Amino acid sequence: MAAGDQCSLSAQWRPVSLTHVEYPAGQRGNLRMPPWKVPRNRINGDVYGQLLAYLSLGPVVILISFVTLIIFKRELHTISFLGGLVMNEGVNWLIKNIVREPRPCEGTHTTVTTEYGLPSSHSQFMWFFSVYSFLFLYLRMHQTNNARFLDLLWRHVLSLCLLTAASLVSYSRVYLVYHSWSQVTYGAVAGSILAIIWFGITQEILTPLFPRIASWPISEFFLIRDTSLIPNILWFEYTVTRSEARSRQRKLGTKLQ
């Protein structure tokens, strides 16, 4: 659908609960018909648009997950990843205020953080997260057990999920008339390039410094740790936890006897 056709639709917009993201709540388009002849799905709201509105909240969910993960894990690479996401948002804000391209259909949404739309911050955020995670999965995490097929399978499945999530969030911004196709495309390209650059910086510059940073008194006080030398942190934590649990179980069994 062309931008002009989108803007010509007379739609009512309803915000998603507890957020400012809006989706079409009822739409009659340019059809001149009495309300009782309007299709029921147009009166009750656009369910597809509502689903995309919830999907567009992906960046918020990811940020909350990162903060939670850092609080409980306190791992330097995770902190670096979050720092890259923050940097990515700063670059997006800078580009928007330099280019100053308006959003499509100005005035459609009253609750937007900025009037500029190039590049899409949602698209740039999701593609940064997806590309960085893709590089982390295939270049940072290495095989540590004999289940080679299963190891590759879950990486491929997870990578496909990341790509799908980034694509759906980007599409949602166009469908909900927050951005044009060019704005989400530039956002995707910018986020992907920044993810590759930041991953290279993290691996080549920051990672060699992590052991020294982890040994600082303030890092020891806050229990900040470095797991960069562990090839597969998930497998490592699983095996260590299982070994410790079995050891404590044997000790407990000895005491009970």
XYZ file of C-alpha atoms in Angstrom:
257
model
C 0.000 0.000 0.000
C 1.363 3.395 -0.946
C 1.966 6.080 1.672
C -0.707 8.301 0.168
C -3.283 5.495 0.387
C -2.347 4.885 4.012
C -2.788 8.540 4.916
C -6.174 8.692 3.162
C -7.661 6.036 5.448
C -9.776 7.576 8.184
C -8.761 5.424 11.135
C -9.189 5.645 14.868
C -6.051 4.720 16.781
C -6.005 2.975 20.145
C -2.889 2.809 22.386
C -1.601 -0.544 23.602
C -2.200 -0.890 27.344
C 0.392 0.889 29.510
C 2.274 2.133 26.423
C 2.123 4.896 23.806
C 2.167 2.505 20.839
C -1.027 2.929 18.821
C -2.791 0.538 16.434
C -5.958 0.951 14.347
C -8.926 0.558 16.708
C -11.636 0.872 14.054
C -11.423 1.741 10.385
C -13.961 2.466 7.692
C -11.491 3.755 5.105
C -13.056 5.899 2.387
C -16.220 3.809 2.266
C -19.372 5.848 2.731
C -21.646 3.442 4.506
C -23.686 3.509 7.716
C -22.037 2.021 10.824
C -24.298 -1.054 10.807
C -22.897 -2.068 7.410
C -19.242 -1.727 8.415
C -17.543 -5.173 8.752
C -17.380 -6.285 12.368
C -13.565 -6.663 12.342
C -13.235 -3.009 11.395
C -15.485 -1.899 14.248
C -13.836 -4.017 16.933
C -10.323 -3.112 15.876
C -7.419 -4.393 13.832
C -6.293 -7.554 15.624
C -3.330 -7.931 13.274
C -2.310 -4.332 13.981
C -2.665 -4.935 17.715
C -0.382 -7.972 17.487
C 2.224 -5.959 15.571
C 1.915 -3.175 18.137
C 2.842 -5.625 20.880
C 5.725 -6.973 18.769
C 7.046 -3.446 18.322
C 7.640 -3.384 22.083
C 10.495 -5.847 21.538
C 13.262 -3.291 22.232
C 11.692 -2.464 25.614
C 11.543 -6.157 26.551
C 15.163 -6.660 25.466
C 16.412 -3.691 27.504
C 14.581 -4.890 30.623
C 16.000 -8.384 30.077
C 19.523 -6.991 29.758
C 19.249 -4.997 32.982
C 17.893 -8.072 34.789
C 20.651 -10.282 33.342
C 23.369 -7.836 34.365
C 22.002 -7.566 37.901
C 22.045 -11.350 38.362
C 25.028 -12.365 36.190
C 27.269 -9.249 36.327
C 29.279 -10.448 33.341
C 31.497 -8.008 31.443
C 30.578 -9.145 27.930
C 26.889 -8.684 28.722
C 27.645 -5.199 30.036
C 29.565 -4.475 26.833
C 26.620 -5.705 24.758
C 24.283 -3.333 26.591
C 26.805 -0.528 26.111
C 26.686 -1.214 22.363
C 22.888 -0.991 22.360
C 23.063 2.354 24.163
C 25.688 3.587 21.694
C 23.456 2.434 18.836
C 20.570 4.495 20.217
C 22.828 7.527 20.521
C 23.901 7.207 16.877
C 20.254 6.875 15.846
C 19.342 10.079 17.706
C 22.277 11.889 16.103
C 21.377 10.808 12.558
C 17.726 11.727 13.071
C 18.574 15.229 14.206
C 21.022 15.735 11.322
C 18.815 14.396 8.504
C 15.492 15.570 10.008
C 13.289 13.577 7.667
C 9.687 13.703 8.941
C 7.620 10.634 9.669
C 5.014 9.550 7.117
C 1.496 10.888 7.609
C 2.444 13.581 10.121
C -0.150 14.041 12.819
C -1.428 10.456 12.658
C 0.114 9.650 16.043
C 0.163 12.235 18.805
C 2.403 10.236 21.167
C 5.804 9.954 19.468
C 9.153 10.694 21.082
C 10.479 12.629 18.071
C 9.016 14.093 14.904
C 11.867 12.703 12.782
C 11.712 9.236 11.276
C 15.018 8.499 9.503
C 16.321 6.029 10.498
C 13.773 3.999 12.430
C 15.073 3.519 15.978
C 13.078 0.307 16.457
C 14.461 -1.188 13.273
C 18.010 -0.082 14.053
C 17.798 -1.445 17.600
C 16.427 -4.848 16.583
C 18.903 -5.361 13.751
C 21.815 -4.346 15.987
C 20.655 -6.858 18.589
C 20.026 -9.618 16.032
C 23.285 -9.215 14.079
C 25.398 -8.924 17.242
C 23.695 -12.012 18.702
C 24.270 -13.861 15.424
C 28.000 -13.053 15.542
C 28.130 -14.020 19.212
C 26.503 -17.390 18.527
C 28.779 -18.381 15.660
C 32.065 -16.674 16.575
C 32.086 -16.397 20.358
C 30.416 -19.596 21.550
C 32.365 -22.709 20.566
C 31.574 -26.372 20.686
C 32.467 -28.083 23.973
C 30.696 -31.437 23.745
C 30.141 -34.143 21.172
C 26.588 -33.132 20.197
C 27.763 -31.273 17.112
C 24.507 -31.676 15.176
C 22.304 -30.494 18.051
C 24.691 -27.628 18.766
C 24.458 -26.340 15.202
C 20.718 -26.961 15.061
C 19.839 -24.774 18.022
C 22.136 -22.022 16.742
C 20.438 -22.086 13.345
C 16.971 -22.085 14.920
C 17.843 -19.235 17.271
C 19.404 -17.226 14.426
C 16.241 -17.698 12.367
C 14.143 -16.506 15.309
C 16.317 -13.413 15.686
C 16.010 -12.606 11.983
C 12.240 -13.118 12.094
C 11.842 -10.898 15.163
C 13.885 -8.076 13.613
C 11.910 -8.315 10.359
C 8.527 -8.320 12.106
C 9.379 -5.326 14.293
C 10.608 -3.429 11.229
C 7.444 -4.318 9.320
C 5.266 -3.285 12.275
C 6.646 0.256 12.141
C 5.498 0.581 8.518
C 2.138 -1.115 9.087
C 1.389 1.137 12.083
C 2.369 4.218 10.006
C 5.250 5.246 12.260
C 7.868 4.927 9.495
C 8.217 4.469 5.758
C 9.937 1.501 4.123
C 13.049 3.563 3.406
C 13.281 4.643 7.057
C 13.145 1.090 8.413
C 15.573 -0.089 5.709
C 18.135 2.566 6.615
C 17.610 1.676 10.268
C 18.261 -2.003 9.554
C 21.434 -1.219 7.596
C 22.733 1.199 10.234
C 22.023 -1.232 13.079
C 23.690 -4.144 11.258
C 26.839 -2.137 10.454
C 27.129 -0.813 14.008
C 26.658 -4.342 15.391
C 29.548 -5.654 13.294
C 31.768 -2.734 14.334
C 30.914 -3.044 18.025
C 31.397 -6.807 18.014
C 34.865 -6.292 16.514
C 35.707 -3.657 19.137
C 34.491 -5.911 21.941
C 36.424 -8.939 20.700
C 39.686 -7.251 19.710
C 39.979 -4.324 22.147
C 37.732 -4.811 25.176
C 37.945 -8.587 25.711
C 41.743 -8.548 26.366
C 41.074 -5.912 29.043
C 38.286 -7.831 30.776
C 40.578 -9.912 33.088
C 42.221 -6.739 34.347
C 38.878 -4.986 34.810
C 37.469 -8.001 36.691
C 40.387 -7.841 39.139
C 39.735 -4.234 40.130
C 38.624 -3.834 43.764
C 35.369 -2.193 42.702
C 34.666 -5.090 40.334
C 35.299 -7.610 43.097
C 33.034 -5.615 45.422
C 30.154 -5.740 42.938
C 30.984 -9.373 41.965
C 31.621 -8.434 38.336
C 33.186 -11.349 36.469
C 34.870 -12.164 33.181
C 33.861 -15.298 31.264
C 35.566 -14.428 27.970
C 37.963 -17.404 28.211
C 35.101 -19.870 28.638
C 34.049 -20.997 25.133
C 30.437 -21.909 25.966
C 29.205 -20.244 29.126
C 25.844 -22.047 29.051
C 27.484 -25.483 28.961
C 30.041 -24.439 31.572
C 27.434 -23.171 34.033
C 25.345 -26.290 33.489
C 28.208 -28.717 34.155
C 29.552 -26.768 37.154
C 26.101 -26.458 38.723
C 25.354 -30.142 38.157
C 28.711 -31.188 39.626
C 28.251 -28.960 42.684
C 24.689 -30.206 43.233
C 25.809 -33.853 43.110
C 28.707 -33.146 45.479
C 26.423 -31.510 48.029
C 23.885 -34.308 47.648
C 26.573 -36.908 48.456
C 27.685 -34.921 51.483
C 24.101 -34.594 52.665
C 23.574 -38.334 52.209
C 26.704 -39.110 54.252
C 25.521 -36.915 57.127
C 22.085 -38.546 57.163
C 23.708 -41.979 57.517
